[in-house]
CSV table of C-alpha atoms and ligand atoms in Angstrom, one decimal:
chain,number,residue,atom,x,y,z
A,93,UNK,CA,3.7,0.3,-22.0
A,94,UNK,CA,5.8,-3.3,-22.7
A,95,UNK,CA,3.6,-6.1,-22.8
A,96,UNK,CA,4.9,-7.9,-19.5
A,97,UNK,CA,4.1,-4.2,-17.7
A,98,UNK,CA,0.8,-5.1,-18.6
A,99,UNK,CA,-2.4,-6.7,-16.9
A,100,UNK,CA,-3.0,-10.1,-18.2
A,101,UNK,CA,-7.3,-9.8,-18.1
A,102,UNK,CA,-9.6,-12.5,-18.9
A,103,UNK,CA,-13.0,-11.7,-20.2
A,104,UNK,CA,-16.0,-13.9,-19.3
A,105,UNK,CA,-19.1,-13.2,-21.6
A,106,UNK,CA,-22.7,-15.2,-22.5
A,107,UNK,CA,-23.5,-13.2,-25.4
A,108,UNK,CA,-22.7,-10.4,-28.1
A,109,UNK,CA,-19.8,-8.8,-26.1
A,110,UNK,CA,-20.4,-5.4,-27.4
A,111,UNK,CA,-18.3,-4.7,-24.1
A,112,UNK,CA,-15.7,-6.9,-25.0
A,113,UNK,CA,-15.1,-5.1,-28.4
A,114,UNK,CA,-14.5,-1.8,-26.2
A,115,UNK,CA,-12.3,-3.0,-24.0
A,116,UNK,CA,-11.0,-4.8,-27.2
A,117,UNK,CA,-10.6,-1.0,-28.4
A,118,UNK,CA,-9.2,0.0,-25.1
A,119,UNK,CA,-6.2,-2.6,-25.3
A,120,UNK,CA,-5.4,-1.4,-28.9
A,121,UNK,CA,-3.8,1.4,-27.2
A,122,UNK,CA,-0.3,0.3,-26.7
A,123,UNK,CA,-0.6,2.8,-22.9
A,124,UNK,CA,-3.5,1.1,-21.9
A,125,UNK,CA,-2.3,-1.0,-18.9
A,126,UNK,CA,-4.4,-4.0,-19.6
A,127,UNK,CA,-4.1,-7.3,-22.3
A,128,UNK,CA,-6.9,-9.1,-23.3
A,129,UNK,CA,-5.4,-12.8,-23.0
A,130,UNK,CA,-8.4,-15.3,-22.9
A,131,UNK,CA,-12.1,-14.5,-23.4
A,132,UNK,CA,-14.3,-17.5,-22.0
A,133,UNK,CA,-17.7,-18.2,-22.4
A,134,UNK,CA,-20.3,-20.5,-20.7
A,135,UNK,CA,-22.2,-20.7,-24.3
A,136,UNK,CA,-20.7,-22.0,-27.0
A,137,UNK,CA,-23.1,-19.7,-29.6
A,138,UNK,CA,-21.7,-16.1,-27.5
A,139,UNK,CA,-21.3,-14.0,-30.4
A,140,UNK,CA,-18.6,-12.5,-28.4
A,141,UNK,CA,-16.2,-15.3,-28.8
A,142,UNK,CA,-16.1,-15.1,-32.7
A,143,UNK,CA,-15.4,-11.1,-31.7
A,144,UNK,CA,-12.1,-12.4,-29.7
A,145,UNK,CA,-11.4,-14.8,-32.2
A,146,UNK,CA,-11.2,-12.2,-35.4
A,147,UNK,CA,-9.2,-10.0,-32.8
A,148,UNK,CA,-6.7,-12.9,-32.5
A,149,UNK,CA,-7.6,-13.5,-28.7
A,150,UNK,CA,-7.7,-17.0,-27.8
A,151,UNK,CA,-11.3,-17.7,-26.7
A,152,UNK,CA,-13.2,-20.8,-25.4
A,153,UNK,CA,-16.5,-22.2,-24.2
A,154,UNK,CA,-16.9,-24.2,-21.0
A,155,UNK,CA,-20.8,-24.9,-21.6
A,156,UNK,CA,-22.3,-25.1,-18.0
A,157,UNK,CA,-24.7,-28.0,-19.8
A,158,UNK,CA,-22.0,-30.0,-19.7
A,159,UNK,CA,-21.2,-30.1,-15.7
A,160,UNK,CA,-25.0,-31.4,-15.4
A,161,UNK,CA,-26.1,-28.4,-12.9
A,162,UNK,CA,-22.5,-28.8,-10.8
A,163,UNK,CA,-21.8,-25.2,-10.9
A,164,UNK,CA,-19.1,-25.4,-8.8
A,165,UNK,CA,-17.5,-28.1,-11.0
A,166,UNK,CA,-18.2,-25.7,-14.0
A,167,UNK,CA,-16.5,-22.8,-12.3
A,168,UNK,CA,-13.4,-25.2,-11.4
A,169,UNK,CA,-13.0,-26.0,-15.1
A,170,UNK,CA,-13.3,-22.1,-15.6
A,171,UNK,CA,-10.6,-21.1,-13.1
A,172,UNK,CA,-8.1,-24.0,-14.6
A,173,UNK,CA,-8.2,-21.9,-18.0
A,174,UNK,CA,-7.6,-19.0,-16.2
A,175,UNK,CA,-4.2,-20.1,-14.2
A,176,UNK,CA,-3.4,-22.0,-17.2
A,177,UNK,CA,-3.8,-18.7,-19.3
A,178,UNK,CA,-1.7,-16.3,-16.9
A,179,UNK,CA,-4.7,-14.0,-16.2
A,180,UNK,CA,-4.5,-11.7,-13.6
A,181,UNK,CA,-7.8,-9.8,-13.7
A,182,UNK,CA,-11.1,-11.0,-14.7
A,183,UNK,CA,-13.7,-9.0,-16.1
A,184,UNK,CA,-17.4,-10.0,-16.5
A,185,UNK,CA,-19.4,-8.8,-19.6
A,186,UNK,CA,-22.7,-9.9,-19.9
A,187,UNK,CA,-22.0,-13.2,-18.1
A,188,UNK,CA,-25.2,-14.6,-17.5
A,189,UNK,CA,-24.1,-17.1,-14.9
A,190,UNK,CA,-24.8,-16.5,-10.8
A,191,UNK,CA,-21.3,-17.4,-9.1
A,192,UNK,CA,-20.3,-19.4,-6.7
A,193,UNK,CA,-18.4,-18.3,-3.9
A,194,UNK,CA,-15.8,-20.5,-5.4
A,195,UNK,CA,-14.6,-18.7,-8.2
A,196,UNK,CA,-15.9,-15.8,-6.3
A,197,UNK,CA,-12.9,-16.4,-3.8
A,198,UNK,CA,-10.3,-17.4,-6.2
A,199,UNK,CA,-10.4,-14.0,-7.5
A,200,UNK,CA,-11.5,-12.0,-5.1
A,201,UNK,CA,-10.4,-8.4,-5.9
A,202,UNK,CA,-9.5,-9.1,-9.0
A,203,UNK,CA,-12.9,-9.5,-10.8
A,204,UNK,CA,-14.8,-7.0,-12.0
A,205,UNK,CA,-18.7,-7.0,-13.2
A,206,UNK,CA,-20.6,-4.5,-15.5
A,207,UNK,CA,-24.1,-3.8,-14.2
A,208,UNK,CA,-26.2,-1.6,-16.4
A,209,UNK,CA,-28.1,0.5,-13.4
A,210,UNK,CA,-26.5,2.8,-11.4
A,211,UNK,CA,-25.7,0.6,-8.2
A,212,UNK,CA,-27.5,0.0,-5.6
A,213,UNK,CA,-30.5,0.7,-7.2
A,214,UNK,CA,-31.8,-2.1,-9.8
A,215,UNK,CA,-29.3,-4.9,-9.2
A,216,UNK,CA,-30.5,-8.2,-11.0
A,217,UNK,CA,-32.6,-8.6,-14.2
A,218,UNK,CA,-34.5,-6.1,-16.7
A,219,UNK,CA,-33.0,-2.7,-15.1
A,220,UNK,CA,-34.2,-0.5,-17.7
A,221,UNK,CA,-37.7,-1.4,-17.3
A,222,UNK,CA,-37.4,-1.2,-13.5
A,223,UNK,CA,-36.2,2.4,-13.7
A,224,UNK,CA,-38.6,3.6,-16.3
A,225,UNK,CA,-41.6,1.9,-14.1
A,226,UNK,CA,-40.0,3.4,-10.9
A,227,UNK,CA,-40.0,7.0,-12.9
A,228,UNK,CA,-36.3,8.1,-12.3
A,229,UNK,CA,-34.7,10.8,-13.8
A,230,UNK,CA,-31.0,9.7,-13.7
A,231,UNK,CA,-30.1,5.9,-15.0
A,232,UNK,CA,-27.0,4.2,-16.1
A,233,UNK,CA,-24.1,1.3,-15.5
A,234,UNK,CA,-22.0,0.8,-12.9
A,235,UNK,CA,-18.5,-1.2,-12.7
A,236,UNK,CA,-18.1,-2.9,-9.4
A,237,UNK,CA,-15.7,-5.4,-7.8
A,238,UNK,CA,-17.5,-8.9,-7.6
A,239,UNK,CA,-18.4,-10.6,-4.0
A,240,UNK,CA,-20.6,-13.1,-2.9
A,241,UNK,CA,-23.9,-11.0,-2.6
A,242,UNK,CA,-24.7,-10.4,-7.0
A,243,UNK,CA,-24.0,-7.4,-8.2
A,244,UNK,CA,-23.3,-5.5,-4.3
A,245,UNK,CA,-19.4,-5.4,-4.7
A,246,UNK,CA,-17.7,-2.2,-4.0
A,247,UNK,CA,-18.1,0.4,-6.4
A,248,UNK,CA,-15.3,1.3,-8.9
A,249,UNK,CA,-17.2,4.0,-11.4
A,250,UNK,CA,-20.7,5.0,-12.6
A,251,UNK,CA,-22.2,7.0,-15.9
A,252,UNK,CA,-25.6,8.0,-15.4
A,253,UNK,CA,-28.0,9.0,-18.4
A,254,UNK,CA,-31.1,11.2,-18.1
A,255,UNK,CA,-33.9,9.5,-18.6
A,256,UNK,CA,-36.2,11.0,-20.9
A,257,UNK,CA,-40.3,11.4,-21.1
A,258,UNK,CA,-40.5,9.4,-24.4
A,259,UNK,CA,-37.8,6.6,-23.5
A,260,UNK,CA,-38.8,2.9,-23.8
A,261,UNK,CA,-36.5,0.0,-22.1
A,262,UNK,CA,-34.7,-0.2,-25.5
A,263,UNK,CA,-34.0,3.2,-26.4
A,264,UNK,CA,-32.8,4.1,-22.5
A,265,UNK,CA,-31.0,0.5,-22.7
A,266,UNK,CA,-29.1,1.9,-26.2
A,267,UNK,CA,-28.0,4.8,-24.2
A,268,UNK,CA,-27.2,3.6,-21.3
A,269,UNK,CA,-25.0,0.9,-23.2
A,270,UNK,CA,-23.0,3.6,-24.7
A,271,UNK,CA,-22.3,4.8,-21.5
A,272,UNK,CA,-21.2,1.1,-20.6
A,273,UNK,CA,-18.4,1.2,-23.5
A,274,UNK,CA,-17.0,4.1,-22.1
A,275,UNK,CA,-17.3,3.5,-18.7
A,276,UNK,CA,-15.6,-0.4,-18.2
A,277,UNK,CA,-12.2,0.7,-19.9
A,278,UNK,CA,-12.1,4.0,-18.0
A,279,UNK,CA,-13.0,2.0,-14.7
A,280,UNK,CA,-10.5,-1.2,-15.6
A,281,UNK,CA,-7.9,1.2,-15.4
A,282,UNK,CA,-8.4,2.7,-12.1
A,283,UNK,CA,-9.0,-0.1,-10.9
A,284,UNK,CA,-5.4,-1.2,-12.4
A,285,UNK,CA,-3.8,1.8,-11.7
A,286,UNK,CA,-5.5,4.1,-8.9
A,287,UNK,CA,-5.6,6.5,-12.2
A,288,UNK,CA,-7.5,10.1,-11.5
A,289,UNK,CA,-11.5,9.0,-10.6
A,290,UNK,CA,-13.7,7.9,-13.4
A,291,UNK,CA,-16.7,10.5,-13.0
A,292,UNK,CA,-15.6,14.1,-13.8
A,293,UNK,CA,-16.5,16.9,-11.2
A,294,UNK,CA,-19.5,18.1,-13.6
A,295,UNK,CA,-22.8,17.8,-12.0
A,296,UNK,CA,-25.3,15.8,-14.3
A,297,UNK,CA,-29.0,17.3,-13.2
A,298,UNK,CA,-32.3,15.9,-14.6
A,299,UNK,CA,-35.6,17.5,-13.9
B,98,GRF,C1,-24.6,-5.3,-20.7
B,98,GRF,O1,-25.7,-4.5,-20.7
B,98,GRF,C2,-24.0,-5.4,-19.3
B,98,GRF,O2,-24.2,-4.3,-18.5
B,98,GRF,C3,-24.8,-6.6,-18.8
B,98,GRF,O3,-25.0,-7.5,-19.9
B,98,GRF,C4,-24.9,-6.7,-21.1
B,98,GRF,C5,-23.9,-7.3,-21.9
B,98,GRF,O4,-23.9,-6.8,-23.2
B,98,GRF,N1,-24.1,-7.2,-17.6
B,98,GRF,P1,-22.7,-7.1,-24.2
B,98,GRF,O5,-22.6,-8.6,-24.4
B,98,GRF,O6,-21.4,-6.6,-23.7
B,98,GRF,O7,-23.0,-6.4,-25.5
């Protein structure tokens, strides 16, 4: 696929970006129908940004500490380097901001988040000890479009993990975060494409 055929996606991150490096991985691909033009962070410390930058991807911190609590003022200086940057798509990666239905708008349809739960269940905070105390069998990530309501968008693909006797948050949160770097380039490029659907036809079954 030539360049201009593909995506230009911005990736907005607070911390490690071990899902950026996937979809890092993903783009390397020269098929893949997605570029990874701008990675932007609210924290100028996101050990994700020095990840774009050693991959040669422009990236940059807009510190909300800066906007003095104006998170809608934060968000406009956000969607400038967006525009300015050509992006079409915007994928969150462990953003750790809530959104405003300003930059919410701006891109409606065309932002994506990764959750790690399987959607509806455990939107929010600490998922993998909320499914370990609620005792379910089946966990994992979801990639959904972003609205107004956090992490409620429509779904675009889900891995699930079993959950197992002995798990604690961080060994189920290791596995499901596998999952995760597997999941968001498969479910970018639906989204992107209408490729074939993310989840195979094999029934997963935990007892
Ligand atoms: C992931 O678990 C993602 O699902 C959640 O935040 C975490 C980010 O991890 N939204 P990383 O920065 O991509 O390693």
């Amino acid at each position: 696929m030539s360049g201009s055929a593909r995506t230009s996606v911005a990736v907005l991150l607070s911390g490690r970006g071990s899902n950026l490096a996937s979809l890092i991985a993903a783009c390397d691909d020269a098929d893949y129908p997605a570029h990874i033009v701008l990675v932007l962070s609210n924290r100028a410390d996101a050990a994700g940004l020095d990840l774009a930058r050693n991959a040669g991807i422009p990236a940059l911190a807009i510190e909300h500490r800066t906007f003095g609590g104006n998170r809608e003022t934060h968000e406009q200086a956000i969607d400038a380097e967006l525009r300015a940057a050509g992006v079409e798509c915007v994928c969150l990666a462990g953003y750790m901001r809530r959104l405003t239905p300003f930059l919410v708008e701006a891109w409606h349809g065309r932002m994506l988040n990764i959750h790690p739960s399987l959607l509806p269940a455990f939107p929010g905070l600490h998922t993998h000890e909320r499914a370990l105390q609620a005792g379910v069998k089946l966990h994992g990530c979801t990639v959904h479009l972003v609205t107004e309501a956090v992490d409620e968008g429509p779904i675009i693909g889900q891995a699930a993990v079993a959950v197992a006797p002995d798990d604690t948050p961080e060994t189920l949160a290791a596995r499901v975060l596998r999952q995760e770097h597997l999941l968001y380039p498969l479910a970018l490029r639906r989204h992107l494409t209408n490729a074939a659907p993310v989840a195979s036809e094999a029934t997963l079954i935990a007892v």
